Coordinates of C-alpha atoms in Angstrom, one line a residue:
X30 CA 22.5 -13.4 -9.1
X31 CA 19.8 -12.7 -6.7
X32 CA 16.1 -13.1 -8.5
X33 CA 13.4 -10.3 -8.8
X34 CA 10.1 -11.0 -7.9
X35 CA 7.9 -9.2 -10.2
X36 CA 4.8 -10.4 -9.4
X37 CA 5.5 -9.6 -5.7
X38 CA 6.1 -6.3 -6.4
X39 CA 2.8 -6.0 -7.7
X40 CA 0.9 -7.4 -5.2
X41 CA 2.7 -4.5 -3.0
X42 CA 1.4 -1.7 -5.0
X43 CA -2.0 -3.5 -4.7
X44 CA -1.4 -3.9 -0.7
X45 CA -0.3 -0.1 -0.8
X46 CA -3.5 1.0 -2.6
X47 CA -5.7 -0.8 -0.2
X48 CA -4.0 0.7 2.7
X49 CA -4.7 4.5 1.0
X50 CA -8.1 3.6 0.7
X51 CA -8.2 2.6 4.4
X52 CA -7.2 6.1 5.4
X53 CA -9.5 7.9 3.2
X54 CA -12.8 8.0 5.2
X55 CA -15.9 9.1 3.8
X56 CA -19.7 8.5 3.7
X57 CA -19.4 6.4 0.7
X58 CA -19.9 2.4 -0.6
X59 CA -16.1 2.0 -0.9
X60 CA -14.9 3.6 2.1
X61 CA -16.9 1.3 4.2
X62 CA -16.7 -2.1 2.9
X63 CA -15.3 -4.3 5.9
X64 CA -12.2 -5.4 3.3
X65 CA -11.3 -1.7 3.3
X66 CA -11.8 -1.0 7.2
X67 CA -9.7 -4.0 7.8
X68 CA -6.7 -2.8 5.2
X69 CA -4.3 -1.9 7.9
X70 CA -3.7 -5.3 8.3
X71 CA -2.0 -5.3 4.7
X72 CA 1.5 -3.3 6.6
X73 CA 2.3 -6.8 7.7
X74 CA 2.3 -7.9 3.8
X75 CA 5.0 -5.3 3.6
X76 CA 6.7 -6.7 6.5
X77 CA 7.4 -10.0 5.7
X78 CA 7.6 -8.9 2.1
X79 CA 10.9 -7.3 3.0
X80 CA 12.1 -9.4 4.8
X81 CA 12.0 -12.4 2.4
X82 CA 13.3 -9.4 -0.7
X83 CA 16.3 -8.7 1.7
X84 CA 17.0 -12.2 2.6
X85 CA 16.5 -12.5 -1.4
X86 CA 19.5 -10.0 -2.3
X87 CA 21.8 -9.6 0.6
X88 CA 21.9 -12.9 2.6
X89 CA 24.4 -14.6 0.9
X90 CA 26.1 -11.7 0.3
X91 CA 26.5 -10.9 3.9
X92 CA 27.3 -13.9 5.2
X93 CA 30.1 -14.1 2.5
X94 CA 31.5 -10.9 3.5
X95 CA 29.7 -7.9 1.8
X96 CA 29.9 -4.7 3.5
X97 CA 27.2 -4.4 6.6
X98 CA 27.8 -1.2 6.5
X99 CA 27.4 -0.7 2.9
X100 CA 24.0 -2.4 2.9
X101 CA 22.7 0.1 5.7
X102 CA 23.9 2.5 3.4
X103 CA 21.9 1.3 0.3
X104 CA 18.8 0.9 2.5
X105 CA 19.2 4.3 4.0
X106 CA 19.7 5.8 0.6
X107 CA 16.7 4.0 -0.6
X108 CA 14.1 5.0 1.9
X109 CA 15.2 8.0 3.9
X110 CA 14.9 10.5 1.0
X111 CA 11.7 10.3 0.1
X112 CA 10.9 10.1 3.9
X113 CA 12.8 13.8 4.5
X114 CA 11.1 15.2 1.4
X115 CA 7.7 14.4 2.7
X116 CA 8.8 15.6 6.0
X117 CA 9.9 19.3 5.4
X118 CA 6.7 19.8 3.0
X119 CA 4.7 19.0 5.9
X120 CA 6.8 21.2 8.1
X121 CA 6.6 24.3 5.2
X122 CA 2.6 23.6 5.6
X123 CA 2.5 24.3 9.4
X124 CA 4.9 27.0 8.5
X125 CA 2.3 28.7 6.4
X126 CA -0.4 28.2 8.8
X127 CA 1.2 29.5 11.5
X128 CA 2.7 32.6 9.8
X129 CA -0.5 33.2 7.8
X130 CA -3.2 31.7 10.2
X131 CA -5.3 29.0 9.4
X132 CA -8.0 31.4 7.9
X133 CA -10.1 28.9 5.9
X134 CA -6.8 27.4 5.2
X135 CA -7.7 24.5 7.8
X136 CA -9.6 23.5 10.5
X137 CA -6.4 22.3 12.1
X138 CA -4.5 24.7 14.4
X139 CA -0.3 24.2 13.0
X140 CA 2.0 22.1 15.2
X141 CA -0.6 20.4 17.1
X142 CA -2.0 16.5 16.4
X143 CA 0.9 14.8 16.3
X144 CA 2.9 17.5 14.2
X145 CA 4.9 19.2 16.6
X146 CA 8.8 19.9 16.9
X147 CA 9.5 17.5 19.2
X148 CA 7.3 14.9 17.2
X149 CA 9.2 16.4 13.8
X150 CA 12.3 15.6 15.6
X151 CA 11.5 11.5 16.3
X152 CA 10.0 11.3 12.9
X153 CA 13.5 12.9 11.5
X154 CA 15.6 10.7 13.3
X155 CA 13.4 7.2 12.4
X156 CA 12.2 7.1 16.3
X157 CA 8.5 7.5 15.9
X158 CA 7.7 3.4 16.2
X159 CA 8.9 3.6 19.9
X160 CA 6.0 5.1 22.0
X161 CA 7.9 8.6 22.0
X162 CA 4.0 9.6 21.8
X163 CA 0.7 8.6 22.2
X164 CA -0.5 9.5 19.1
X165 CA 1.3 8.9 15.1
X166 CA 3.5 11.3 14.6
X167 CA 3.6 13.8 11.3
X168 CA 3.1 11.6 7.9
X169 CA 1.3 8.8 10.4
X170 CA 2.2 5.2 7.9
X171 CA 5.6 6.3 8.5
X172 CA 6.3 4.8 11.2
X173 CA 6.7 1.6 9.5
X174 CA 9.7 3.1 7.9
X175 CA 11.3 3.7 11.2
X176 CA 10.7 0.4 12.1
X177 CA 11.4 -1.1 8.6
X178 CA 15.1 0.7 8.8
X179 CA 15.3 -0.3 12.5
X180 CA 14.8 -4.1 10.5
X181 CA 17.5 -3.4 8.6
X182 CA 20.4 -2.8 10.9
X183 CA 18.9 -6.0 13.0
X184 CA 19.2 -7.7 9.5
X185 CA 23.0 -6.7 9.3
X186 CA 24.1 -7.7 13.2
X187 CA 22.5 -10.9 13.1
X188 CA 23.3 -12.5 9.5
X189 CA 27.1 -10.7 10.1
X190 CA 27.7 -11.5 13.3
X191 CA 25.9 -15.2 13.5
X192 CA 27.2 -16.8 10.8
X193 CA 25.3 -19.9 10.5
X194 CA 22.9 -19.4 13.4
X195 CA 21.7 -16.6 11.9
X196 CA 18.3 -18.4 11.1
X197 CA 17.9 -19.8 14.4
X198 CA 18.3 -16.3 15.5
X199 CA 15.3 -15.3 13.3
X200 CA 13.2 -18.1 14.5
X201 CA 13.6 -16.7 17.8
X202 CA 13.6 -13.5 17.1
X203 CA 9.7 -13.7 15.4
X204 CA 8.7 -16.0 18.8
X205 CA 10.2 -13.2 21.0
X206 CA 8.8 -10.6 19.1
X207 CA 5.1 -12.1 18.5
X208 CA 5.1 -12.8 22.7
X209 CA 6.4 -9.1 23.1
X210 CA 3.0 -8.1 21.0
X211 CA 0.9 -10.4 22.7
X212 CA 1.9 -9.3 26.5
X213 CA 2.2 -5.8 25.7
X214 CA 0.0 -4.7 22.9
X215 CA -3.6 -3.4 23.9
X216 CA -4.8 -3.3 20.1
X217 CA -3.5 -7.3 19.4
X218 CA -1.3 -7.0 15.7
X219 CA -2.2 -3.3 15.5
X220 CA 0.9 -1.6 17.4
X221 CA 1.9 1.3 15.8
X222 CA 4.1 4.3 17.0
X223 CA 4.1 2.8 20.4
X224 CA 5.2 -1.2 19.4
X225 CA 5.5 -0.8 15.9
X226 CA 9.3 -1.8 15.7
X227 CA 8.2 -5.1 17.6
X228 CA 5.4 -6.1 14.9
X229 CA 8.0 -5.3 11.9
X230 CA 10.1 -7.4 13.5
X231 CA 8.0 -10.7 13.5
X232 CA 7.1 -9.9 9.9
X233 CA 10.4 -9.4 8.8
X234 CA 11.6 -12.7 10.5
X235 CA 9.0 -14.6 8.8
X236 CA 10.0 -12.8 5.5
X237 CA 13.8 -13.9 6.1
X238 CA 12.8 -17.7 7.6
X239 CA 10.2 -18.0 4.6
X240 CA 13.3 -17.2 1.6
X241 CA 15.4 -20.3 3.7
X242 CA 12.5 -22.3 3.3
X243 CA 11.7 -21.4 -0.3
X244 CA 15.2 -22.6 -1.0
X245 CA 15.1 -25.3 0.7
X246 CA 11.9 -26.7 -0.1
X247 CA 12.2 -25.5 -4.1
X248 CA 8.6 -25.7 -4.0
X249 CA 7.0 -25.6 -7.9
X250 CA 3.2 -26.8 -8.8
X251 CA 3.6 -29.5 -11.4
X252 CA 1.2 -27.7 -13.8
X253 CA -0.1 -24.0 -14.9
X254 CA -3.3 -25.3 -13.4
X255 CA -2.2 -26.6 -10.0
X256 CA -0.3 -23.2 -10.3
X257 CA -3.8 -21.3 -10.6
X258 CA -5.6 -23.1 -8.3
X259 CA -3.1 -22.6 -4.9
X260 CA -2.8 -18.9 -6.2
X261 CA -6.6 -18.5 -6.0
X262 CA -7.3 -20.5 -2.2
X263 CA -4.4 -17.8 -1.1
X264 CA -5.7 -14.8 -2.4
X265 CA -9.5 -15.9 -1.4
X266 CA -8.4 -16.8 2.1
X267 CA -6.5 -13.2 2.1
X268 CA -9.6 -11.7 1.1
X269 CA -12.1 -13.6 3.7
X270 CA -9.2 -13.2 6.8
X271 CA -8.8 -9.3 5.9
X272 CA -12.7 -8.7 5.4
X273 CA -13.7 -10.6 9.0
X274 CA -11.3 -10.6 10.9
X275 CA -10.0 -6.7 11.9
X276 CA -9.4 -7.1 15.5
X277 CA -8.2 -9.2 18.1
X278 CA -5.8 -11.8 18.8
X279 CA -6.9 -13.2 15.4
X280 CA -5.0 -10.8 13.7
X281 CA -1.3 -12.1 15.1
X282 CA -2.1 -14.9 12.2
X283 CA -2.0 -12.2 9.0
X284 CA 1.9 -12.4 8.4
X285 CA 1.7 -16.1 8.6
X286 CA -1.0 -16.2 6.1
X287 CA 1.1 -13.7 4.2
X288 CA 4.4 -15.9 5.1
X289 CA 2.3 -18.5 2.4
X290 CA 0.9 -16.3 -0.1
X291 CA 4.4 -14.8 -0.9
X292 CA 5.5 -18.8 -1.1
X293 CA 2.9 -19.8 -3.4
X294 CA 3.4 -16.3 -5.6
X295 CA 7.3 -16.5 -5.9
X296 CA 6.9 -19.4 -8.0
X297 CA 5.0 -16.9 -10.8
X298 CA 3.1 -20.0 -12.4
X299 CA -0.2 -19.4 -12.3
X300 CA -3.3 -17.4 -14.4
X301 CA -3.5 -15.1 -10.9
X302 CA 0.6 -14.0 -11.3
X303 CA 0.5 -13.6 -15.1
X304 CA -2.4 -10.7 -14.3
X305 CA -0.3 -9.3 -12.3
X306 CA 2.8 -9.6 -14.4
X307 CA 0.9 -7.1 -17.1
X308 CA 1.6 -3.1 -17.1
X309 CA -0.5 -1.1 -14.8
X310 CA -0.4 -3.7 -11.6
X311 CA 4.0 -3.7 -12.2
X312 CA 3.2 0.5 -12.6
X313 CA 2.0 0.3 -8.9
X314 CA 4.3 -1.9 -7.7
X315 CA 7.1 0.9 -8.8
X316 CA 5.3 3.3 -7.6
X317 CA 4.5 1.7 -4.1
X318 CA 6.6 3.6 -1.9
X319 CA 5.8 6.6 -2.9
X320 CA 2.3 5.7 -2.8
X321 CA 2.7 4.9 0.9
X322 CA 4.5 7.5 1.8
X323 CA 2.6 10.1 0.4
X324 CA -0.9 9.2 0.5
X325 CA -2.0 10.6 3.7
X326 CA -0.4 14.3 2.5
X327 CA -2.5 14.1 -0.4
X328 CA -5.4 13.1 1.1
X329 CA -5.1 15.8 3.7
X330 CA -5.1 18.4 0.9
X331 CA -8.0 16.9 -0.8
X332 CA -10.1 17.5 2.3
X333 CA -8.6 20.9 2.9
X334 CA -9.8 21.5 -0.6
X335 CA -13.3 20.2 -0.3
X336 CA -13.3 22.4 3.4
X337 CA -12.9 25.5 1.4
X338 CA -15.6 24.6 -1.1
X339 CA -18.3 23.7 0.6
X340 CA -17.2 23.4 4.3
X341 CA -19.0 21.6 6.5
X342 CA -21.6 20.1 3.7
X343 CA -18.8 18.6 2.3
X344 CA -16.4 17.9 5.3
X345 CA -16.6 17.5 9.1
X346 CA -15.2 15.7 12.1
X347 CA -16.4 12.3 13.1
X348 CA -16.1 11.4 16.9
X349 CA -16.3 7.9 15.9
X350 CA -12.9 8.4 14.5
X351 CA -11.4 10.8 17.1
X352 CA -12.5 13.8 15.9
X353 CA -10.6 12.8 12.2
X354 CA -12.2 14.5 9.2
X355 CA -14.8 12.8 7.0
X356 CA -16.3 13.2 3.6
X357 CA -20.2 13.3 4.2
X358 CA -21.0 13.7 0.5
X359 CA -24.2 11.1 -0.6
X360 CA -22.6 7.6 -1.3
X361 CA -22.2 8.6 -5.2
X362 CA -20.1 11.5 -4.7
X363 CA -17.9 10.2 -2.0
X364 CA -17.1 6.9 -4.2
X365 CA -16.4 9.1 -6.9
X366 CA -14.0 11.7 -4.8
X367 CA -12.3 8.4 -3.3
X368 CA -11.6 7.1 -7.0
X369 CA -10.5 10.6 -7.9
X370 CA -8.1 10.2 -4.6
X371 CA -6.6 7.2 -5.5
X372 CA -5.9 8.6 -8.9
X373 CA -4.3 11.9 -7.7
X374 CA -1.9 9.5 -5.1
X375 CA -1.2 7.0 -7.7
X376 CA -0.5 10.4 -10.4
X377 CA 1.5 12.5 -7.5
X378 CA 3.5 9.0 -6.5
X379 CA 4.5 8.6 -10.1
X380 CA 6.2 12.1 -9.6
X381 CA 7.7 11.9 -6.6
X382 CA 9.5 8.7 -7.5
X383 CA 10.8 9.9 -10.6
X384 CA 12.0 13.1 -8.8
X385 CA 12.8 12.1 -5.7
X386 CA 13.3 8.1 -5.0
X387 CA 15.2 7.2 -8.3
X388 CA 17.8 10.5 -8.1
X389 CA 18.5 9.7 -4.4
X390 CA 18.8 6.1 -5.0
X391 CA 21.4 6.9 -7.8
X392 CA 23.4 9.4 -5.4
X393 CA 23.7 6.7 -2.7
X394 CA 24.5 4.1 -5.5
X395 CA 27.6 6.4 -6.4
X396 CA 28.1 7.7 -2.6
X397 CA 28.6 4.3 -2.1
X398 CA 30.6 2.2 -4.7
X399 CA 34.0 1.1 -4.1
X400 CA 37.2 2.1 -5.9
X401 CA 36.5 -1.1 -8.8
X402 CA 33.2 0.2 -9.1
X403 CA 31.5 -2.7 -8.3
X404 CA 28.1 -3.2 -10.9
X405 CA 25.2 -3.8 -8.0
X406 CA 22.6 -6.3 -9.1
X407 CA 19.0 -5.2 -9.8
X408 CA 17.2 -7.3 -6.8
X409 CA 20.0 -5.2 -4.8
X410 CA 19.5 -1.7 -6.3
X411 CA 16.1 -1.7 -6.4
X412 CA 15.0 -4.4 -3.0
X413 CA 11.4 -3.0 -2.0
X414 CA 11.3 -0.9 1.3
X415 CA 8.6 -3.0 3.0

């Protein structure tokens, strides 16, 4: 029976909060603290997050003859639903716009900025992480989904069709992958909608290579303490790479550095991991999809919202950030919207996964079982998207 990783969970609803608050930019204390500028570099957590959860619940299944075809299946069912949803109420808000004009609706003019058919069209079909564009396309983070999914299938052909080199394969496939970033990336680690698929893959690689090694190594501190202690030097060396370094080759190190907080937190020993074992951090870790997936929606409609109260007092472009709105309330208020934010993500995630995540995970669950109705274990029914 493949193991669940509570603890890890949590830290990914922590890493998905971070990443909300990295897109929510505004005149404010929080908003600007170098940790927070930097959070995009928490995707690659994700990254080799899943690929270490996958390895977790399907390797030996694979390579013992489970259904490829199913898992693609599961995974599909587990993250494309959520991903549609978001999609066509993004497309029924440019509807409106266009149909009703943007009035004091918007600044935006609909179908423009990365939201237009042909954009919609790559984002439906999970192609928005291969430089289709210029620019991120519709609900921007999701282009790690595309790429996540694109993971996936990579998953499936090599551990089915490699048999026993199918950890070589990884090796080389996180070396080809990291050189492919380095020669071709202008932005270092930070590829997105143009080499996105190319930095999930190295993550993902080191994910899979790092569950081998867990095995292999069966690496547990020899007391609670010892336990503490190596889960504090990761989580302050996270903390100091993530608050100096944000740019630059430097930043090809962050799933490595990942790669060995996720080793020393899978062993669940320490003061750090039973924090994080306790109700609200496992709440975000549920909710951590939906956080992701939804944040930038919500946020859009906060600012929309804050437009038509006070226009530009409250809200206006900032070339520094390519024209992108900003909150230019005084540091007070614009901590206090961002912590209102968060709150309205975390509240609106808690919906949408309960409506829309857990149904569609069910339907694929049942889509998907064989005649014997084979039970599915809970590290395989519920493996983390990123």
């Amino acid at each position: 029976m493949s193991h669940r990783f509570e603890v890890l969970d949590s830290l990914r609803g922590l890493c998905a909060c971070a990443v909300v608050l990295f897109h929510f930019h505004t005149m404010g204390v929080l908003s600007n603290l170098d940790i927070v500028r930097h959070s995009w570099l928490f995707v690659d957590f994700f990254f080799v997050l899943s690929g270490f959860v996958i390895a977790n619940a399907y390797l030996g299944r694979l390579q013992a003859g489970y259904s490829g075809w199913r898992f693609l299946g599961l995974r599909m069912g587990r993250i494309y639903p959520l991903h549609l949803f978001i999609l066509l109420v993004m497309l029924v808000v440019e509807l409106v716009l266009l149909l009703c004009g943007s009035g004091g609706l918007s600044t935006r003019v609909p179908f423009t900025h990365g939201r237009s058919p042909f954009e919609f069209v790559g984002s439906l079909l999970l192609l928005n992480t291969f430089g289709l564009t210029d620019v991120l396309q519709w609900n921007g983070p999701a282009w790690s989904i595309a790429a996540e999914m694109w993971a996936y299938v990579l998953f499936a052909v090599v551990v089915c069709f490699g048999g026993r080199r199918a950890l070589p394969l990884f090796a080389l496939i996180a070396i080809a992958s990291l050189t492919g970033l380095w020669l071709w990336s202008d932005r270092a680690l930070d590829a997105t909608y143009d080499l996105g698929w190319l930095r999930c893959f190295y993550g993902f690689s080191l994910g899979v290579l790092l569950y081998s090694a867990l095995g292999a190594v069966r690496w547990r501190p020899a007391t609670a303490g010892a336990a503490t202690l190596a889960e504090v030097a990761v989580v302050a060396a996270c903390i100091a790479f993530v608050t100096l370094i944000g740019t630059g080759p430097a930043t090809f190190a962050a799933p490595l550095l990942f790669a060995l907080t996720i080793f020393v937190f899978a062993g669940e020993g320490g003061a750090i991991s039973r924090v994080l074992n306790r109700p609200l951090p496992r709440l975000l870790g549920t909710l951590s999809y939906s956080i992701y997936m939804i944040h930038v929606f919500v946020q859009a409609r906060l600012i929309d919202g804050l437009q038509l109260i006070g226009g530009d007092r409250f809200v206006r472009p900032n070339p520094a950030l390519g024209g992108a709105d900003w909150i230019v309330l005084p540091a007070p208020w614009s901590d206090a919207v961002t912590v209102a934010m968060v709150v309205i993500v975390v509240g609106c995630s808690w919906l949408t996964y309960h409506w829309v995540e857990q149904p569609a995970r069910a339907w694929s669950r049942r889509l998907l079982a064989d005649g014997r109705k084979a039970k599915v274990s809970r590290a395989e029914s519920e493996a983390p998207t990123f």
